[in-house]
Amino acid sequence: MKKCALILILLVTCPFTLAKDRPDSFDGKGYVGTLPDLTRSFEAVPEKKTTPEVNISKDFNSASEIKPVPRDNPAFVNIILKSEKTSQYVNDLNEFIPLLESIYDLIEDDSSVQIFNAKVYYFNKSADYFRDKYSNKPESQFVSYKRLMELSMHARSIALLRNEAERYNPYLAYGSSGYIYNPNNITEQLGYLKTEIEQTILILKESN
């Protein structure tokens, strides 16, 4: 009988005890239980600091530490060392120099009319292209341009003279009308042309 009375008292008083210990609301409290202590089995690993390796050369300015400049390499000389590129106009001028030198040699060697005229014809064609390329540009005011055009006209006239002389000489008497075809006159005209070629070559070379 006493046991039953004790159990009845416990059942009546227990809900009040639980209600007293329990909070009115769990809003914003998250988990309200007890978390296990995880630090007991966790051991922090210290962060390792690394230092970059630097190889310091004691003799940085010495000849043994500095690579020599590749001056024997054409690419280095033409691209790195040249501060300014040669203009296209100067490049075109330079192409005339060996051509004029060959005409000069033909006059000195007293080459045949056919060989001389063929070389002059090629020179005149090149000069015509050069004139068309630069006639409306500032380069047309250069001394080298004007001198080259004058030489082209002179060489053309001499080539025509030699060609006519060779064709008409057998039928002409060297009088007043036929004097221009006289071999002495042609030789004299070739001498003038040779001097003019020499002076023009000098002007073209000085334009570089």
mmCIF file with all atom_site columns, C-alpha atoms in Angstrom:
data_model
loop_
_atom_site.group_PDB
_atom_site.id
_atom_site.type_symbol
_atom_site.label_atom_id
_atom_site.label_alt_id
_atom_site.label_comp_id
_atom_site.label_asym_id
_atom_site.label_entity_id
_atom_site.label_seq_id
_atom_site.pdbx_PDB_ins_code
_atom_site.Cartn_x
_atom_site.Cartn_y
_atom_site.Cartn_z
_atom_site.occupancy
_atom_site.B_iso_or_equiv
_atom_site.pdbx_formal_charge
_atom_site.auth_seq_id
_atom_site.auth_comp_id
_atom_site.auth_asym_id
_atom_site.auth_atom_id
_atom_site.pdbx_PDB_model_num
ATOM 1   C CA . MET A 1 1   ? 0.000  0.000  0.000    1.00 0.00 ? 1   MET A CA 1
ATOM 2   C CA . LYS A 1 2   ? 2.848  2.383  0.847    1.00 0.00 ? 2   LYS A CA 1
ATOM 3   C CA . LYS A 1 3   ? 4.537  1.445  -2.491   1.00 0.00 ? 3   LYS A CA 1
ATOM 4   C CA . CYS A 1 4   ? 1.478  2.373  -4.491   1.00 0.00 ? 4   CYS A CA 1
ATOM 5   C CA . ALA A 1 5   ? 1.197  5.712  -2.718   1.00 0.00 ? 5   ALA A CA 1
ATOM 6   C CA . LEU A 1 6   ? 4.897  6.522  -3.488   1.00 0.00 ? 6   LEU A CA 1
ATOM 7   C CA . ILE A 1 7   ? 4.521  5.722  -7.193   1.00 0.00 ? 7   ILE A CA 1
ATOM 8   C CA . LEU A 1 8   ? 1.401  7.858  -7.395   1.00 0.00 ? 8   LEU A CA 1
ATOM 9   C CA . ILE A 1 9   ? 3.235  10.840 -5.845   1.00 0.00 ? 9   ILE A CA 1
ATOM 10  C CA . LEU A 1 10  ? 6.152  10.481 -8.322   1.00 0.00 ? 10  LEU A CA 1
ATOM 11  C CA . LEU A 1 11  ? 3.810  10.399 -11.321  1.00 0.00 ? 11  LEU A CA 1
ATOM 12  C CA . VAL A 1 12  ? 2.018  13.531 -10.141  1.00 0.00 ? 12  VAL A CA 1
ATOM 13  C CA . THR A 1 13  ? 5.156  15.603 -9.337   1.00 0.00 ? 13  THR A CA 1
ATOM 14  C CA . CYS A 1 14  ? 7.431  14.528 -12.324  1.00 0.00 ? 14  CYS A CA 1
ATOM 15  C CA . PRO A 1 15  ? 5.676  16.506 -15.140  1.00 0.00 ? 15  PRO A CA 1
ATOM 16  C CA . PHE A 1 16  ? 5.963  19.695 -13.095  1.00 0.00 ? 16  PHE A CA 1
ATOM 17  C CA . THR A 1 17  ? 9.686  19.143 -12.551  1.00 0.00 ? 17  THR A CA 1
ATOM 18  C CA . LEU A 1 18  ? 10.360 18.566 -16.328  1.00 0.00 ? 18  LEU A CA 1
ATOM 19  C CA . ALA A 1 19  ? 8.264  21.587 -17.277  1.00 0.00 ? 19  ALA A CA 1
ATOM 20  C CA . LYS A 1 20  ? 10.218 23.782 -14.851  1.00 0.00 ? 20  LYS A CA 1
ATOM 21  C CA . ASP A 1 21  ? 13.652 22.789 -16.294  1.00 0.00 ? 21  ASP A CA 1
ATOM 22  C CA . ARG A 1 22  ? 12.575 23.076 -19.961  1.00 0.00 ? 22  ARG A CA 1
ATOM 23  C CA . PRO A 1 23  ? 12.811 26.554 -21.613  1.00 0.00 ? 23  PRO A CA 1
ATOM 24  C CA . ASP A 1 24  ? 9.624  28.219 -22.870  1.00 0.00 ? 24  ASP A CA 1
ATOM 25  C CA . SER A 1 25  ? 10.929 28.461 -26.482  1.00 0.00 ? 25  SER A CA 1
ATOM 26  C CA . PHE A 1 26  ? 13.782 27.049 -28.612  1.00 0.00 ? 26  PHE A CA 1
ATOM 27  C CA . ASP A 1 27  ? 13.632 29.849 -31.233  1.00 0.00 ? 27  ASP A CA 1
ATOM 28  C CA . GLY A 1 28  ? 17.139 31.095 -32.150  1.00 0.00 ? 28  GLY A CA 1
ATOM 29  C CA . LYS A 1 29  ? 18.887 28.737 -29.691  1.00 0.00 ? 29  LYS A CA 1
ATOM 30  C CA . GLY A 1 30  ? 19.890 26.019 -32.174  1.00 0.00 ? 30  GLY A CA 1
ATOM 31  C CA . TYR A 1 31  ? 21.013 22.791 -30.628  1.00 0.00 ? 31  TYR A CA 1
ATOM 32  C CA . VAL A 1 32  ? 20.471 22.957 -26.855  1.00 0.00 ? 32  VAL A CA 1
ATOM 33  C CA . GLY A 1 33  ? 22.048 19.643 -25.944  1.00 0.00 ? 33  GLY A CA 1
ATOM 34  C CA . THR A 1 34  ? 25.612 18.949 -24.842  1.00 0.00 ? 34  THR A CA 1
ATOM 35  C CA . LEU A 1 35  ? 28.295 18.567 -27.616  1.00 0.00 ? 35  LEU A CA 1
ATOM 36  C CA . PRO A 1 36  ? 31.159 16.103 -27.251  1.00 0.00 ? 36  PRO A CA 1
ATOM 37  C CA . ASP A 1 37  ? 34.644 17.495 -26.640  1.00 0.00 ? 37  ASP A CA 1
ATOM 38  C CA . LEU A 1 38  ? 36.399 16.921 -29.953  1.00 0.00 ? 38  LEU A CA 1
ATOM 39  C CA . THR A 1 39  ? 39.652 18.664 -28.991  1.00 0.00 ? 39  THR A CA 1
ATOM 40  C CA . ARG A 1 40  ? 40.751 15.710 -26.931  1.00 0.00 ? 40  ARG A CA 1
ATOM 41  C CA . SER A 1 41  ? 41.514 13.633 -30.050  1.00 0.00 ? 41  SER A CA 1
ATOM 42  C CA . PHE A 1 42  ? 42.549 16.517 -32.391  1.00 0.00 ? 42  PHE A CA 1
ATOM 43  C CA . GLU A 1 43  ? 46.155 17.675 -32.644  1.00 0.00 ? 43  GLU A CA 1
ATOM 44  C CA . ALA A 1 44  ? 46.855 20.898 -34.632  1.00 0.00 ? 44  ALA A CA 1
ATOM 45  C CA . VAL A 1 45  ? 49.568 20.668 -37.317  1.00 0.00 ? 45  VAL A CA 1
ATOM 46  C CA . PRO A 1 46  ? 51.911 23.684 -37.226  1.00 0.00 ? 46  PRO A CA 1
ATOM 47  C CA . GLU A 1 47  ? 52.137 25.660 -40.541  1.00 0.00 ? 47  GLU A CA 1
ATOM 48  C CA . LYS A 1 48  ? 55.450 25.273 -42.337  1.00 0.00 ? 48  LYS A CA 1
ATOM 49  C CA . LYS A 1 49  ? 57.039 28.430 -43.723  1.00 0.00 ? 49  LYS A CA 1
ATOM 50  C CA . THR A 1 50  ? 59.136 28.062 -46.874  1.00 0.00 ? 50  THR A CA 1
ATOM 51  C CA . THR A 1 51  ? 61.835 30.482 -47.999  1.00 0.00 ? 51  THR A CA 1
ATOM 52  C CA . PRO A 1 52  ? 62.514 30.868 -51.760  1.00 0.00 ? 52  PRO A CA 1
ATOM 53  C CA . GLU A 1 53  ? 65.944 29.802 -52.869  1.00 0.00 ? 53  GLU A CA 1
ATOM 54  C CA . VAL A 1 54  ? 67.978 32.628 -54.415  1.00 0.00 ? 54  VAL A CA 1
ATOM 55  C CA . ASN A 1 55  ? 71.297 31.919 -56.060  1.00 0.00 ? 55  ASN A CA 1
ATOM 56  C CA . ILE A 1 56  ? 73.311 35.104 -55.740  1.00 0.00 ? 56  ILE A CA 1
ATOM 57  C CA . SER A 1 57  ? 76.152 35.534 -58.178  1.00 0.00 ? 57  SER A CA 1
ATOM 58  C CA . LYS A 1 58  ? 79.078 37.222 -56.510  1.00 0.00 ? 58  LYS A CA 1
ATOM 59  C CA . ASP A 1 59  ? 80.663 38.171 -59.839  1.00 0.00 ? 59  ASP A CA 1
ATOM 60  C CA . PHE A 1 60  ? 77.565 39.287 -61.758  1.00 0.00 ? 60  PHE A CA 1
ATOM 61  C CA . ASN A 1 61  ? 79.436 41.963 -63.696  1.00 0.00 ? 61  ASN A CA 1
ATOM 62  C CA . SER A 1 62  ? 82.349 39.732 -64.551  1.00 0.00 ? 62  SER A CA 1
ATOM 63  C CA . ALA A 1 63  ? 82.974 38.612 -68.109  1.00 0.00 ? 63  ALA A CA 1
ATOM 64  C CA . SER A 1 64  ? 82.478 34.965 -67.134  1.00 0.00 ? 64  SER A CA 1
ATOM 65  C CA . GLU A 1 65  ? 78.936 35.621 -65.866  1.00 0.00 ? 65  GLU A CA 1
ATOM 66  C CA . ILE A 1 66  ? 77.668 37.741 -68.809  1.00 0.00 ? 66  ILE A CA 1
ATOM 67  C CA . LYS A 1 67  ? 76.954 36.112 -72.166  1.00 0.00 ? 67  LYS A CA 1
ATOM 68  C CA . PRO A 1 68  ? 78.764 37.796 -75.080  1.00 0.00 ? 68  PRO A CA 1
ATOM 69  C CA . VAL A 1 69  ? 76.720 39.784 -77.635  1.00 0.00 ? 69  VAL A CA 1
ATOM 70  C CA . PRO A 1 70  ? 76.129 37.637 -80.774  1.00 0.00 ? 70  PRO A CA 1
ATOM 71  C CA . ARG A 1 71  ? 77.565 40.148 -83.217  1.00 0.00 ? 71  ARG A CA 1
ATOM 72  C CA . ASP A 1 72  ? 78.319 37.353 -85.688  1.00 0.00 ? 72  ASP A CA 1
ATOM 73  C CA . ASN A 1 73  ? 74.614 36.580 -85.966  1.00 0.00 ? 73  ASN A CA 1
ATOM 74  C CA . PRO A 1 74  ? 73.119 38.515 -88.961  1.00 0.00 ? 74  PRO A CA 1
ATOM 75  C CA . ALA A 1 75  ? 69.659 38.472 -87.379  1.00 0.00 ? 75  ALA A CA 1
ATOM 76  C CA . PHE A 1 76  ? 71.003 40.249 -84.282  1.00 0.00 ? 76  PHE A CA 1
ATOM 77  C CA . VAL A 1 77  ? 72.936 42.800 -86.313  1.00 0.00 ? 77  VAL A CA 1
ATOM 78  C CA . ASN A 1 78  ? 70.111 43.549 -88.750  1.00 0.00 ? 78  ASN A CA 1
ATOM 79  C CA . ILE A 1 79  ? 67.246 43.622 -86.252  1.00 0.00 ? 79  ILE A CA 1
ATOM 80  C CA . ILE A 1 80  ? 68.649 44.538 -82.826  1.00 0.00 ? 80  ILE A CA 1
ATOM 81  C CA . LEU A 1 81  ? 71.537 46.846 -83.599  1.00 0.00 ? 81  LEU A CA 1
ATOM 82  C CA . LYS A 1 82  ? 69.870 48.847 -86.361  1.00 0.00 ? 82  LYS A CA 1
ATOM 83  C CA . SER A 1 83  ? 67.816 51.537 -84.695  1.00 0.00 ? 83  SER A CA 1
ATOM 84  C CA . GLU A 1 84  ? 66.198 52.616 -87.948  1.00 0.00 ? 84  GLU A CA 1
ATOM 85  C CA . LYS A 1 85  ? 65.134 50.527 -90.868  1.00 0.00 ? 85  LYS A CA 1
ATOM 86  C CA . THR A 1 86  ? 66.291 51.535 -94.341  1.00 0.00 ? 86  THR A CA 1
ATOM 87  C CA . SER A 1 87  ? 63.501 53.197 -96.300  1.00 0.00 ? 87  SER A CA 1
ATOM 88  C CA . GLN A 1 88  ? 61.994 51.501 -99.339  1.00 0.00 ? 88  GLN A CA 1
ATOM 89  C CA . TYR A 1 89  ? 63.130 54.417 -101.492 1.00 0.00 ? 89  TYR A CA 1
ATOM 90  C CA . VAL A 1 90  ? 66.766 53.823 -100.577 1.00 0.00 ? 90  VAL A CA 1
ATOM 91  C CA . ASN A 1 91  ? 66.342 50.100 -101.207 1.00 0.00 ? 91  ASN A CA 1
ATOM 92  C CA . ASP A 1 92  ? 65.030 50.878 -104.689 1.00 0.00 ? 92  ASP A CA 1
ATOM 93  C CA . LEU A 1 93  ? 67.933 53.229 -105.337 1.00 0.00 ? 93  LEU A CA 1
ATOM 94  C CA . ASN A 1 94  ? 70.442 50.572 -104.358 1.00 0.00 ? 94  ASN A CA 1
ATOM 95  C CA . GLU A 1 95  ? 69.076 48.217 -107.011 1.00 0.00 ? 95  GLU A CA 1
ATOM 96  C CA . PHE A 1 96  ? 70.201 50.662 -109.706 1.00 0.00 ? 96  PHE A CA 1
ATOM 97  C CA . ILE A 1 97  ? 73.831 50.766 -108.602 1.00 0.00 ? 97  ILE A CA 1
ATOM 98  C CA . PRO A 1 98  ? 74.988 47.373 -109.973 1.00 0.00 ? 98  PRO A CA 1
ATOM 99  C CA . LEU A 1 99  ? 72.950 47.978 -113.139 1.00 0.00 ? 99  LEU A CA 1
ATOM 100 C CA . LEU A 1 100 ? 74.646 51.311 -113.794 1.00 0.00 ? 100 LEU A CA 1
ATOM 101 C CA . GLU A 1 101 ? 78.052 49.839 -113.001 1.00 0.00 ? 101 GLU A CA 1
ATOM 102 C CA . SER A 1 102 ? 77.505 47.160 -115.630 1.00 0.00 ? 102 SER A CA 1
ATOM 103 C CA . ILE A 1 103 ? 76.597 49.807 -118.263 1.00 0.00 ? 103 ILE A CA 1
ATOM 104 C CA . TYR A 1 104 ? 79.711 51.750 -117.281 1.00 0.00 ? 104 TYR A CA 1
ATOM 105 C CA . ASP A 1 105 ? 81.836 48.630 -117.824 1.00 0.00 ? 105 ASP A CA 1
ATOM 106 C CA . LEU A 1 106 ? 80.211 47.979 -121.219 1.00 0.00 ? 106 LEU A CA 1
ATOM 107 C CA . ILE A 1 107 ? 81.238 51.464 -122.385 1.00 0.00 ? 107 ILE A CA 1
ATOM 108 C CA . GLU A 1 108 ? 84.798 51.012 -121.126 1.00 0.00 ? 108 GLU A CA 1
ATOM 109 C CA . ASP A 1 109 ? 85.070 47.591 -122.779 1.00 0.00 ? 109 ASP A CA 1
ATOM 110 C CA . ASP A 1 110 ? 83.641 48.947 -126.051 1.00 0.00 ? 110 ASP A CA 1
ATOM 111 C CA . SER A 1 111 ? 81.027 46.195 -126.074 1.00 0.00 ? 111 SER A CA 1
ATOM 112 C CA . SER A 1 112 ? 78.736 45.608 -129.032 1.00 0.00 ? 112 SER A CA 1
ATOM 113 C CA . VAL A 1 113 ? 75.743 47.782 -129.747 1.00 0.00 ? 113 VAL A CA 1
ATOM 114 C CA . GLN A 1 114 ? 73.344 44.900 -129.112 1.00 0.00 ? 114 GLN A CA 1
ATOM 115 C CA . ILE A 1 115 ? 74.681 44.128 -125.624 1.00 0.00 ? 115 ILE A CA 1
ATOM 116 C CA . PHE A 1 116 ? 74.822 47.826 -124.707 1.00 0.00 ? 116 PHE A CA 1
ATOM 117 C CA . ASN A 1 117 ? 71.300 48.523 -125.930 1.00 0.00 ? 117 ASN A CA 1
ATOM 118 C CA . ALA A 1 118 ? 69.885 45.454 -124.141 1.00 0.00 ? 118 ALA A CA 1
ATOM 119 C CA . LYS A 1 119 ? 71.370 46.604 -120.832 1.00 0.00 ? 119 LYS A CA 1
ATOM 120 C CA . VAL A 1 120 ? 70.165 50.183 -121.349 1.00 0.00 ? 120 VAL A CA 1
ATOM 121 C CA . TYR A 1 121 ? 66.689 48.915 -122.246 1.00 0.00 ? 121 TYR A CA 1
ATOM 122 C CA . TYR A 1 122 ? 66.485 47.062 -118.933 1.00 0.00 ? 122 TYR A CA 1
ATOM 123 C CA . PHE A 1 123 ? 67.735 50.154 -117.101 1.00 0.00 ? 123 PHE A CA 1
ATOM 124 C CA . ASN A 1 124 ? 65.084 52.330 -118.796 1.00 0.00 ? 124 ASN A CA 1
ATOM 125 C CA . LYS A 1 125 ? 62.293 49.909 -117.872 1.00 0.00 ? 125 LYS A CA 1
ATOM 126 C CA . SER A 1 126 ? 63.443 49.923 -114.253 1.00 0.00 ? 126 SER A CA 1
ATOM 127 C CA . ALA A 1 127 ? 63.643 53.731 -114.293 1.00 0.00 ? 127 ALA A CA 1
ATOM 128 C CA . ASP A 1 128 ? 60.108 53.969 -115.731 1.00 0.00 ? 128 ASP A CA 1
ATOM 129 C CA . TYR A 1 129 ? 58.782 51.805 -112.912 1.00 0.00 ? 129 TYR A CA 1
ATOM 130 C CA . PHE A 1 130 ? 60.731 53.885 -110.388 1.00 0.00 ? 130 PHE A CA 1
ATOM 131 C CA . ARG A 1 131 ? 59.300 57.114 -111.837 1.00 0.00 ? 131 ARG A CA 1
ATOM 132 C CA . ASP A 1 132 ? 55.718 55.819 -111.708 1.00 0.00 ? 132 ASP A CA 1
ATOM 133 C CA . LYS A 1 133 ? 56.212 54.700 -108.117 1.00 0.00 ? 133 LYS A CA 1
ATOM 134 C CA . TYR A 1 134 ? 57.565 58.005 -106.755 1.00 0.00 ? 134 TYR A CA 1
ATOM 135 C CA . SER A 1 135 ? 56.411 60.706 -109.210 1.00 0.00 ? 135 SER A CA 1
ATOM 136 C CA . ASN A 1 136 ? 53.561 61.853 -106.925 1.00 0.00 ? 136 ASN A CA 1
ATOM 137 C CA . LYS A 1 137 ? 55.483 61.451 -103.673 1.00 0.00 ? 137 LYS A CA 1
ATOM 138 C CA . PRO A 1 138 ? 57.926 63.710 -101.794 1.00 0.00 ? 138 PRO A CA 1
ATOM 139 C CA . GLU A 1 139 ? 60.811 61.536 -103.023 1.00 0.00 ? 139 GLU A CA 1
ATOM 140 C CA . SER A 1 140 ? 60.325 62.990 -106.515 1.00 0.00 ? 140 SER A CA 1
ATOM 141 C CA . GLN A 1 141 ? 61.983 66.184 -105.235 1.00 0.00 ? 141 GLN A CA 1
ATOM 142 C CA . PHE A 1 142 ? 65.158 64.401 -104.184 1.00 0.00 ? 142 PHE A CA 1
ATOM 143 C CA . VAL A 1 143 ? 68.351 64.998 -106.147 1.00 0.00 ? 143 VAL A CA 1
ATOM 144 C CA . SER A 1 144 ? 68.823 61.244 -106.519 1.00 0.00 ? 144 SER A CA 1
ATOM 145 C CA . TYR A 1 145 ? 65.387 60.864 -108.134 1.00 0.00 ? 145 TYR A CA 1
ATOM 146 C CA . LYS A 1 146 ? 65.895 63.727 -110.592 1.00 0.00 ? 146 LYS A CA 1
ATOM 147 C CA . ARG A 1 147 ? 69.407 62.621 -111.488 1.00 0.00 ? 147 ARG A CA 1
ATOM 148 C CA . LEU A 1 148 ? 68.245 59.074 -112.136 1.00 0.00 ? 148 LEU A CA 1
ATOM 149 C CA . MET A 1 149 ? 65.454 60.280 -114.438 1.00 0.00 ? 149 MET A CA 1
ATOM 150 C CA . GLU A 1 150 ? 67.877 62.496 -116.383 1.00 0.00 ? 150 GLU A CA 1
ATOM 151 C CA . LEU A 1 151 ? 70.344 59.646 -116.771 1.00 0.00 ? 151 LEU A CA 1
ATOM 152 C CA . SER A 1 152 ? 67.606 57.352 -118.049 1.00 0.00 ? 152 SER A CA 1
ATOM 153 C CA . MET A 1 153 ? 66.698 59.833 -120.795 1.00 0.00 ? 153 MET A CA 1
ATOM 154 C CA . HIS A 1 154 ? 70.332 60.346 -121.743 1.00 0.00 ? 154 HIS A CA 1
ATOM 155 C CA . ALA A 1 155 ? 71.067 56.619 -121.880 1.00 0.00 ? 155 ALA A CA 1
ATOM 156 C CA . ARG A 1 156 ? 67.926 56.062 -123.992 1.00 0.00 ? 156 ARG A CA 1
ATOM 157 C CA . SER A 1 157 ? 69.002 58.695 -126.525 1.00 0.00 ? 157 SER A CA 1
ATOM 158 C CA . ILE A 1 158 ? 72.531 57.239 -126.791 1.00 0.00 ? 158 ILE A CA 1
ATOM 159 C CA . ALA A 1 159 ? 71.150 53.713 -127.297 1.00 0.00 ? 159 ALA A CA 1
ATOM 160 C CA . LEU A 1 160 ? 68.862 55.022 -130.057 1.00 0.00 ? 160 LEU A CA 1
ATOM 161 C CA . LEU A 1 161 ? 71.760 56.896 -131.666 1.00 0.00 ? 161 LEU A CA 1
ATOM 162 C CA . ARG A 1 162 ? 73.976 53.832 -131.723 1.00 0.00 ? 162 ARG A CA 1
ATOM 163 C CA . ASN A 1 163 ? 71.190 51.697 -133.127 1.00 0.00 ? 163 ASN A CA 1
ATOM 164 C CA . GLU A 1 164 ? 70.478 54.187 -135.956 1.00 0.00 ? 164 GLU A CA 1
ATOM 165 C CA . ALA A 1 165 ? 74.177 54.624 -136.698 1.00 0.00 ? 165 ALA A CA 1
ATOM 166 C CA . GLU A 1 166 ? 74.651 50.902 -137.114 1.00 0.00 ? 166 GLU A CA 1
ATOM 167 C CA . ARG A 1 167 ? 71.628 50.711 -139.399 1.00 0.00 ? 167 ARG A CA 1
ATOM 168 C CA . TYR A 1 168 ? 72.296 53.785 -141.587 1.00 0.00 ? 168 TYR A CA 1
ATOM 169 C CA . ASN A 1 169 ? 76.097 54.045 -141.601 1.00 0.00 ? 169 ASN A CA 1
ATOM 170 C CA . PRO A 1 170 ? 76.584 52.076 -144.832 1.00 0.00 ? 170 PRO A CA 1
ATOM 171 C CA . TYR A 1 171 ? 74.355 54.563 -146.671 1.00 0.00 ? 171 TYR A CA 1
ATOM 172 C CA . LEU A 1 172 ? 75.448 57.858 -145.177 1.00 0.00 ? 172 LEU A CA 1
ATOM 173 C CA . ALA A 1 173 ? 78.209 60.244 -146.054 1.00 0.00 ? 173 ALA A CA 1
ATOM 174 C CA . TYR A 1 174 ? 79.499 62.024 -142.984 1.00 0.00 ? 174 TYR A CA 1
ATOM 175 C CA . GLY A 1 175 ? 78.428 65.476 -144.011 1.00 0.00 ? 175 GLY A CA 1
ATOM 176 C CA . SER A 1 176 ? 76.529 68.049 -142.000 1.00 0.00 ? 176 SER A CA 1
ATOM 177 C CA . SER A 1 177 ? 73.420 65.844 -141.798 1.00 0.00 ? 177 SER A CA 1
ATOM 178 C CA . GLY A 1 178 ? 75.210 62.600 -141.088 1.00 0.00 ? 178 GLY A CA 1
ATOM 179 C CA . TYR A 1 179 ? 77.679 63.903 -138.527 1.00 0.00 ? 179 TYR A CA 1
ATOM 180 C CA . ILE A 1 180 ? 75.695 62.623 -135.549 1.00 0.00 ? 180 ILE A CA 1
ATOM 181 C CA . TYR A 1 181 ? 76.272 59.067 -136.747 1.00 0.00 ? 181 TYR A CA 1
ATOM 182 C CA . ASN A 1 182 ? 80.008 59.557 -137.082 1.00 0.00 ? 182 ASN A CA 1
ATOM 183 C CA . PRO A 1 183 ? 81.906 56.993 -134.953 1.00 0.00 ? 183 PRO A CA 1
ATOM 184 C CA . ASN A 1 184 ? 83.943 59.788 -133.351 1.00 0.00 ? 184 ASN A CA 1
ATOM 185 C CA . ASN A 1 185 ? 80.791 61.612 -132.307 1.00 0.00 ? 185 ASN A CA 1
ATOM 186 C CA . ILE A 1 186 ? 79.285 58.420 -130.872 1.00 0.00 ? 186 ILE A CA 1
ATOM 187 C CA . THR A 1 187 ? 82.468 57.739 -128.926 1.00 0.00 ? 187 THR A CA 1
ATOM 188 C CA . GLU A 1 188 ? 82.349 61.270 -127.547 1.00 0.00 ? 188 GLU A CA 1
ATOM 189 C CA . GLN A 1 189 ? 78.687 60.868 -126.516 1.00 0.00 ? 189 GLN A CA 1
ATOM 190 C CA . LEU A 1 190 ? 79.486 57.577 -124.806 1.00 0.00 ? 190 LEU A CA 1
ATOM 191 C CA . GLY A 1 191 ? 82.223 59.363 -122.848 1.00 0.00 ? 191 GLY A CA 1
ATOM 192 C CA . TYR A 1 192 ? 79.708 61.935 -121.611 1.00 0.00 ? 192 TYR A CA 1
ATOM 193 C CA . LEU A 1 193 ? 77.321 59.175 -120.650 1.00 0.00 ? 193 LEU A CA 1
ATOM 194 C CA . LYS A 1 194 ? 80.043 57.315 -118.758 1.00 0.00 ? 194 LYS A CA 1
ATOM 195 C CA . THR A 1 195 ? 80.857 60.450 -116.727 1.00 0.00 ? 195 THR A CA 1
ATOM 196 C CA . GLU A 1 196 ? 77.189 60.983 -115.969 1.00 0.00 ? 196 GLU A CA 1
ATOM 197 C CA . ILE A 1 197 ? 76.807 57.356 -114.850 1.00 0.00 ? 197 ILE A CA 1
ATOM 198 C CA . GLU A 1 198 ? 79.795 57.692 -112.535 1.00 0.00 ? 198 GLU A CA 1
ATOM 199 C CA . GLN A 1 199 ? 78.376 60.842 -110.935 1.00 0.00 ? 199 GLN A CA 1
ATOM 200 C CA . THR A 1 200 ? 74.911 59.279 -110.540 1.00 0.00 ? 200 THR A CA 1
ATOM 201 C CA . ILE A 1 201 ? 76.332 56.182 -108.855 1.00 0.00 ? 201 ILE A CA 1
ATOM 202 C CA . LEU A 1 202 ? 78.101 58.453 -106.367 1.00 0.00 ? 202 LEU A CA 1
ATOM 203 C CA . ILE A 1 203 ? 74.846 60.311 -105.613 1.00 0.00 ? 203 ILE A CA 1
ATOM 204 C CA . LEU A 1 204 ? 72.939 57.034 -105.126 1.00 0.00 ? 204 LEU A CA 1
ATOM 205 C CA . LYS A 1 205 ? 75.567 55.722 -102.719 1.00 0.00 ? 205 LYS A CA 1
ATOM 206 C CA . GLU A 1 206 ? 75.524 58.951 -100.716 1.00 0.00 ? 206 GLU A CA 1
ATOM 207 C CA . SER A 1 207 ? 71.740 58.631 -100.351 1.00 0.00 ? 207 SER A CA 1
ATOM 208 C CA . ASN A 1 208 ? 72.139 55.545 -98.102  1.00 0.00 ? 208 ASN A CA 1
#
